Amino acid sequence: DVKVTQSSRYLVKRTGEKVFLECVQDMDHENMFWYRQDPGLGLRLIYFSYDVKMKEKGDIPEGYSVSREKKERFSLILESASTNQTSMYLCASSTDSTYEQYFGPGTRLTVT
Amino acid sequence: DQQVKQNSPSLSVQEGRISILNCDYTNSMFDYFLWYKKYPAEGPTFLISISSIKDKNEDGRFTVFLNKSAKHLSLHIVPSQPGDSAVYFCAASRASGGSYIPTFGRGTSLIVHP
């Protein structure tokens, strides 16, 4: 079974803090994704990566950056957290040969 | 501008009846469509998919129908069970530089009453 893990289930940070969200997948998938889920807005793509050290902006990259130094790990970075970044963050991975994505359990981030 | 629309935020059905969840898309470049199911405090899980070259795909109680001319797909759950209560996301996918990038709808919350 594919397993995607995220470093924290719940996180509370203060405005202006630098925040790191970590995601690890164990199935050697080429592609990794970061989404945020907000009520009534569904899943919105922040960034994705199709290879180590490669990254592409998604639909809402502003205020975020990412890092992929190893194939299995994809990090989302909030350089200076703001209250409008309070959300559920979901990491996903997929292979090049399939459309299906595998999601982690999510991190509920609250910025106060 | 939403490329994938799920116009019903919620749906309530009785156990044993049919649940029909709808999804519309605008981009004719989408070539693969998926449905995901999400329980609270969990990540979405893949449920069923359909290629644009087909009009129907069935897996047990779940059937997805695709009408390309109308740019519309639907998910049928028969019979519905209380355990099906979850948020269902429609996703439409396209190839981008060798990867498949999905666009998600906003989700429909399904409640199945015992």
mmCIF file of C-alpha atoms in Angstrom:
data_model
loop_
_atom_site.group_PDB
_atom_site.id
_atom_site.type_symbol
_atom_site.label_atom_id
_atom_site.label_comp_id
_atom_site.label_asym_id
_atom_site.label_seq_id
_atom_site.Cartn_x
_atom_site.Cartn_y
_atom_site.Cartn_z
ATOM 1 C CA ASP A 1 0.000 0.000 0.000
ATOM 2 C CA VAL A 2 1.150 3.476 -0.830
ATOM 3 C CA LYS A 3 1.764 5.550 2.215
ATOM 4 C CA VAL A 4 1.975 9.329 2.307
ATOM 5 C CA THR A 5 2.779 10.796 5.683
ATOM 6 C CA GLN A 6 2.733 14.379 6.856
ATOM 7 C CA SER A 7 4.852 15.562 9.756
ATOM 8 C CA SER A 8 2.041 17.019 11.860
ATOM 9 C CA ARG A 9 -1.719 16.561 12.051
ATOM 10 C CA TYR A 10 -2.263 19.846 13.880
ATOM 11 C CA LEU A 11 -0.056 22.922 14.041
ATOM 12 C CA VAL A 12 -0.520 26.328 15.638
ATOM 13 C CA LYS A 13 1.815 29.139 14.641
ATOM 14 C CA ARG A 14 1.983 32.872 15.164
ATOM 15 C CA THR A 15 1.760 35.502 12.453
ATOM 16 C CA GLY A 16 5.166 36.145 10.920
ATOM 17 C CA GLU A 17 6.673 32.792 11.844
ATOM 18 C CA LYS A 18 8.386 30.618 9.263
ATOM 19 C CA VAL A 19 6.516 27.336 8.943
ATOM 20 C CA PHE A 20 7.687 24.055 7.462
ATOM 21 C CA LEU A 21 5.252 21.322 6.470
ATOM 22 C CA GLU A 22 6.877 18.025 5.579
ATOM 23 C CA CYS A 23 5.563 15.227 3.410
ATOM 24 C CA VAL A 24 7.100 11.827 2.779
ATOM 25 C CA GLN A 25 5.940 9.089 0.403
ATOM 26 C CA ASP A 26 7.265 5.542 0.357
ATOM 27 C CA MET A 27 6.393 4.340 -3.153
ATOM 28 C CA ASP A 28 9.069 5.972 -5.269
ATOM 29 C CA HIS A 29 6.523 8.254 -6.949
ATOM 30 C CA GLU A 30 7.873 10.844 -9.344
ATOM 31 C CA ASN A 31 5.257 13.504 -8.673
ATOM 32 C CA MET A 32 4.357 15.229 -5.443
ATOM 33 C CA PHE A 33 1.774 17.926 -4.772
ATOM 34 C CA TRP A 34 0.717 20.382 -2.082
ATOM 35 C CA TYR A 35 -2.919 21.481 -1.803
ATOM 36 C CA ARG A 36 -4.898 23.498 0.626
ATOM 37 C CA GLN A 37 -8.503 22.733 1.400
ATOM 38 C CA ASP A 38 -10.873 25.418 2.586
ATOM 39 C CA PRO A 39 -14.628 25.148 3.185
ATOM 40 C CA GLY A 40 -16.542 25.812 -0.013
ATOM 41 C CA LEU A 41 -13.366 26.128 -2.078
ATOM 42 C CA GLY A 42 -12.365 22.494 -2.505
ATOM 43 C CA LEU A 43 -8.768 21.492 -3.130
ATOM 44 C CA ARG A 44 -6.528 24.161 -4.573
ATOM 45 C CA LEU A 45 -3.078 23.340 -5.900
ATOM 46 C CA ILE A 46 -0.238 25.347 -4.363
ATOM 47 C CA TYR A 47 2.840 23.731 -5.925
ATOM 48 C CA PHE A 48 3.831 20.460 -7.486
ATOM 49 C CA SER A 49 7.077 18.718 -8.287
ATOM 50 C CA TYR A 50 7.677 16.164 -11.028
ATOM 51 C CA ASP A 51 11.276 15.381 -10.105
ATOM 52 C CA VAL A 52 13.920 16.060 -7.494
ATOM 53 C CA LYS A 53 14.792 19.759 -7.332
ATOM 54 C CA MET A 54 12.046 20.532 -9.863
ATOM 55 C CA LYS A 55 8.978 22.534 -8.947
ATOM 56 C CA GLU A 56 6.060 24.147 -10.694
ATOM 57 C CA LYS A 57 3.600 26.732 -9.424
ATOM 58 C CA GLY A 58 0.030 25.692 -9.024
ATOM 59 C CA ASP A 59 -3.019 27.911 -8.845
ATOM 60 C CA ILE A 60 -2.256 29.699 -5.562
ATOM 61 C CA PRO A 61 1.536 29.817 -4.973
ATOM 62 C CA GLU A 62 1.672 33.283 -3.428
ATOM 63 C CA GLY A 63 3.091 33.247 0.090
ATOM 64 C CA TYR A 64 4.466 29.730 -0.270
ATOM 65 C CA SER A 65 7.632 28.037 -1.434
ATOM 66 C CA VAL A 66 8.625 24.388 -1.726
ATOM 67 C CA SER A 67 11.677 22.204 -1.575
ATOM 68 C CA ARG A 68 12.322 18.740 -2.962
ATOM 69 C CA GLU A 69 15.872 17.630 -2.232
ATOM 70 C CA LYS A 70 15.039 13.907 -2.194
ATOM 71 C CA LYS A 71 12.541 11.984 -4.270
ATOM 72 C CA GLU A 72 10.494 10.831 -1.298
ATOM 73 C CA ARG A 73 10.243 14.180 0.496
ATOM 74 C CA PHE A 74 8.407 17.362 -0.461
ATOM 75 C CA SER A 75 8.348 20.342 1.883
ATOM 76 C CA LEU A 76 5.997 23.298 1.894
ATOM 77 C CA ILE A 77 7.358 26.496 3.408
ATOM 78 C CA LEU A 78 5.429 29.503 4.603
ATOM 79 C CA GLU A 79 8.108 32.200 4.769
ATOM 80 C CA SER A 80 6.056 34.500 6.984
ATOM 81 C CA ALA A 81 2.805 32.963 8.118
ATOM 82 C CA SER A 82 -0.344 35.041 7.927
ATOM 83 C CA THR A 83 -3.819 34.436 9.299
ATOM 84 C CA ASN A 84 -5.224 33.868 5.808
ATOM 85 C CA GLN A 85 -2.986 30.820 5.556
ATOM 86 C CA THR A 86 -4.989 29.079 8.250
ATOM 87 C CA SER A 87 -6.193 25.982 6.407
ATOM 88 C CA MET A 88 -5.998 22.232 5.937
ATOM 89 C CA TYR A 89 -2.878 21.340 3.942
ATOM 90 C CA LEU A 90 -2.835 18.118 1.972
ATOM 91 C CA CYS A 91 0.143 16.450 0.347
ATOM 92 C CA ALA A 92 -0.263 13.947 -2.486
ATOM 93 C CA SER A 93 1.924 11.829 -4.731
ATOM 94 C CA SER A 94 1.504 10.047 -8.043
ATOM 95 C CA THR A 95 3.457 8.221 -10.696
ATOM 96 C CA ASP A 96 4.051 9.383 -14.250
ATOM 97 C CA SER A 97 2.008 6.522 -15.632
ATOM 98 C CA THR A 98 -1.236 6.948 -13.690
ATOM 99 C CA TYR A 99 -3.695 9.706 -13.024
ATOM 100 C CA GLU A 100 -4.572 8.620 -9.501
ATOM 101 C CA GLN A 101 -3.112 10.550 -6.585
ATOM 102 C CA TYR A 102 -2.440 9.258 -3.102
ATOM 103 C CA PHE A 103 -3.029 11.717 -0.290
ATOM 104 C CA GLY A 104 -1.613 12.128 3.167
ATOM 105 C CA PRO A 105 -3.894 12.655 6.174
ATOM 106 C CA GLY A 106 -3.493 16.427 6.114
ATOM 107 C CA THR A 107 -2.119 19.079 8.459
ATOM 108 C CA ARG A 108 -4.549 21.485 10.065
ATOM 109 C CA LEU A 109 -2.584 24.729 10.369
ATOM 110 C CA THR A 110 -3.859 27.590 12.482
ATOM 111 C CA VAL A 111 -2.066 30.937 12.310
ATOM 112 C CA THR A 112 -2.916 33.308 15.156
ATOM 113 C CA ASP B 1 -12.812 30.857 -13.169
ATOM 114 C CA GLN B 2 -13.807 27.346 -12.157
ATOM 115 C CA GLN B 3 -12.956 24.733 -14.752
ATOM 116 C CA VAL B 4 -14.559 21.946 -12.714
ATOM 117 C CA LYS B 5 -17.867 22.652 -11.033
ATOM 118 C CA GLN B 6 -19.842 20.703 -8.504
ATOM 119 C CA ASN B 7 -22.935 22.809 -8.197
ATOM 120 C CA SER B 8 -24.513 20.951 -5.292
ATOM 121 C CA PRO B 9 -22.629 21.620 -2.041
ATOM 122 C CA SER B 10 -24.639 18.955 -0.276
ATOM 123 C CA LEU B 11 -26.911 15.989 -0.912
ATOM 124 C CA SER B 12 -29.053 14.027 1.501
ATOM 125 C CA VAL B 13 -30.425 10.560 0.681
ATOM 126 C CA GLN B 14 -32.030 7.668 2.480
ATOM 127 C CA GLU B 15 -30.146 4.436 3.018
ATOM 128 C CA GLY B 16 -30.783 1.982 0.197
ATOM 129 C CA ARG B 17 -31.677 4.672 -2.344
ATOM 130 C CA ILE B 18 -29.554 5.962 -5.199
ATOM 131 C CA SER B 19 -27.129 8.870 -4.705
ATOM 132 C CA ILE B 20 -26.293 10.901 -7.809
ATOM 133 C CA LEU B 21 -23.454 13.397 -7.627
ATOM 134 C CA ASN B 22 -22.886 15.694 -10.563
ATOM 135 C CA CYS B 23 -19.885 17.457 -12.014
ATOM 136 C CA ASP B 24 -19.456 19.824 -14.977
ATOM 137 C CA TYR B 25 -16.248 20.919 -16.661
ATOM 138 C CA THR B 26 -15.358 23.571 -19.178
ATOM 139 C CA ASN B 27 -11.943 22.607 -20.564
ATOM 140 C CA SER B 28 -12.147 20.184 -23.478
ATOM 141 C CA MET B 29 -8.455 19.318 -22.984
ATOM 142 C CA PHE B 30 -9.301 17.222 -19.927
ATOM 143 C CA ASP B 31 -8.922 13.573 -20.860
ATOM 144 C CA TYR B 32 -9.401 11.705 -17.619
ATOM 145 C CA PHE B 33 -11.844 12.137 -14.766
ATOM 146 C CA LEU B 34 -11.708 10.890 -11.216
ATOM 147 C CA TRP B 35 -13.832 10.856 -8.100
ATOM 148 C CA TYR B 36 -12.322 11.038 -4.629
ATOM 149 C CA LYS B 37 -13.992 10.495 -1.300
ATOM 150 C CA LYS B 38 -12.968 12.358 1.829
ATOM 151 C CA TYR B 39 -13.879 11.687 5.427
ATOM 152 C CA PRO B 40 -13.313 14.398 8.050
ATOM 153 C CA ALA B 41 -9.738 14.595 9.346
ATOM 154 C CA GLU B 42 -8.492 12.267 6.591
ATOM 155 C CA GLY B 43 -6.977 12.815 3.192
ATOM 156 C CA PRO B 44 -9.044 12.116 0.061
ATOM 157 C CA THR B 45 -8.975 8.579 -1.281
ATOM 158 C CA PHE B 46 -9.429 7.570 -4.888
ATOM 159 C CA LEU B 47 -12.825 6.048 -5.623
ATOM 160 C CA ILE B 48 -13.366 5.557 -9.348
ATOM 161 C CA SER B 49 -12.247 7.057 -12.651
ATOM 162 C CA ILE B 50 -13.129 7.215 -16.320
ATOM 163 C CA SER B 51 -11.202 7.937 -19.466
ATOM 164 C CA SER B 52 -12.579 10.395 -21.989
ATOM 165 C CA ILE B 53 -12.846 7.594 -24.547
ATOM 166 C CA LYS B 54 -15.476 5.832 -22.446
ATOM 167 C CA ASP B 55 -18.951 6.833 -21.338
ATOM 168 C CA LYS B 56 -19.378 4.528 -18.355
ATOM 169 C CA ASN B 57 -17.264 2.792 -15.749
ATOM 170 C CA GLU B 58 -18.621 0.586 -13.007
ATOM 171 C CA ASP B 59 -17.054 -0.716 -9.805
ATOM 172 C CA GLY B 60 -19.398 -2.468 -7.439
ATOM 173 C CA ARG B 61 -21.949 -0.011 -6.105
ATOM 174 C CA PHE B 62 -20.238 2.909 -7.846
ATOM 175 C CA THR B 63 -20.764 3.908 -11.480
ATOM 176 C CA VAL B 64 -19.407 6.968 -13.228
ATOM 177 C CA PHE B 65 -21.047 8.272 -16.399
ATOM 178 C CA LEU B 66 -19.390 10.680 -18.809
ATOM 179 C CA ASN B 67 -21.214 12.821 -21.355
ATOM 180 C CA LYS B 68 -18.456 14.505 -23.370
ATOM 181 C CA SER B 69 -20.742 16.571 -25.540
ATOM 182 C CA ALA B 70 -22.326 18.091 -22.450
ATOM 183 C CA LYS B 71 -19.012 18.184 -20.541
ATOM 184 C CA HIS B 72 -20.773 16.492 -17.679
ATOM 185 C CA LEU B 73 -20.061 13.519 -15.482
ATOM 186 C CA SER B 74 -21.970 11.924 -12.665
ATOM 187 C CA LEU B 75 -21.293 9.433 -9.914
ATOM 188 C CA HIS B 76 -24.056 6.983 -9.011
ATOM 189 C CA ILE B 77 -23.999 5.084 -5.742
ATOM 190 C CA VAL B 78 -26.491 2.221 -5.541
ATOM 191 C CA PRO B 79 -27.549 1.313 -2.933
ATOM 192 C CA SER B 80 -26.370 4.116 -0.699
ATOM 193 C CA GLN B 81 -25.088 3.193 2.749
ATOM 194 C CA PRO B 82 -24.499 5.342 5.853
ATOM 195 C CA GLY B 83 -20.759 4.676 5.508
ATOM 196 C CA ASP B 84 -20.878 6.509 2.174
ATOM 197 C CA SER B 85 -21.444 9.766 4.053
ATOM 198 C CA ALA B 86 -18.429 11.882 3.104
ATOM 199 C CA VAL B 87 -17.363 14.736 0.864
ATOM 200 C CA TYR B 88 -16.964 13.693 -2.769
ATOM 201 C CA PHE B 89 -14.586 15.570 -5.050
ATOM 202 C CA CYS B 90 -14.698 15.421 -8.799
ATOM 203 C CA ALA B 91 -11.350 15.899 -10.548
ATOM 204 C CA ALA B 92 -10.497 16.397 -14.199
ATOM 205 C CA SER B 93 -7.007 15.689 -15.381
ATOM 206 C CA ARG B 94 -4.766 16.718 -18.240
ATOM 207 C CA ALA B 95 -1.201 15.871 -19.188
ATOM 208 C CA SER B 96 1.374 18.558 -18.391
ATOM 209 C CA GLY B 97 5.010 17.945 -19.226
ATOM 210 C CA GLY B 98 4.707 14.203 -18.644
ATOM 211 C CA SER B 99 2.726 14.486 -15.418
ATOM 212 C CA TYR B 100 -1.020 14.444 -14.935
ATOM 213 C CA ILE B 101 -2.293 17.503 -13.143
ATOM 214 C CA PRO B 102 -5.833 17.339 -11.781
ATOM 215 C CA THR B 103 -8.226 20.199 -11.274
ATOM 216 C CA PHE B 104 -10.665 19.599 -8.453
ATOM 217 C CA GLY B 105 -14.230 20.699 -7.966
ATOM 218 C CA ARG B 106 -15.336 22.202 -4.667
ATOM 219 C CA GLY B 107 -16.891 18.996 -3.423
ATOM 220 C CA THR B 108 -20.340 17.681 -2.558
ATOM 221 C CA SER B 109 -21.104 16.610 0.987
ATOM 222 C CA LEU B 110 -23.203 13.439 0.890
ATOM 223 C CA ILE B 111 -25.232 12.409 3.915
ATOM 224 C CA VAL B 112 -26.884 8.999 3.877
ATOM 225 C CA HIS B 113 -29.554 8.639 6.537
ATOM 226 C CA PRO B 114 -30.204 5.208 8.105
#
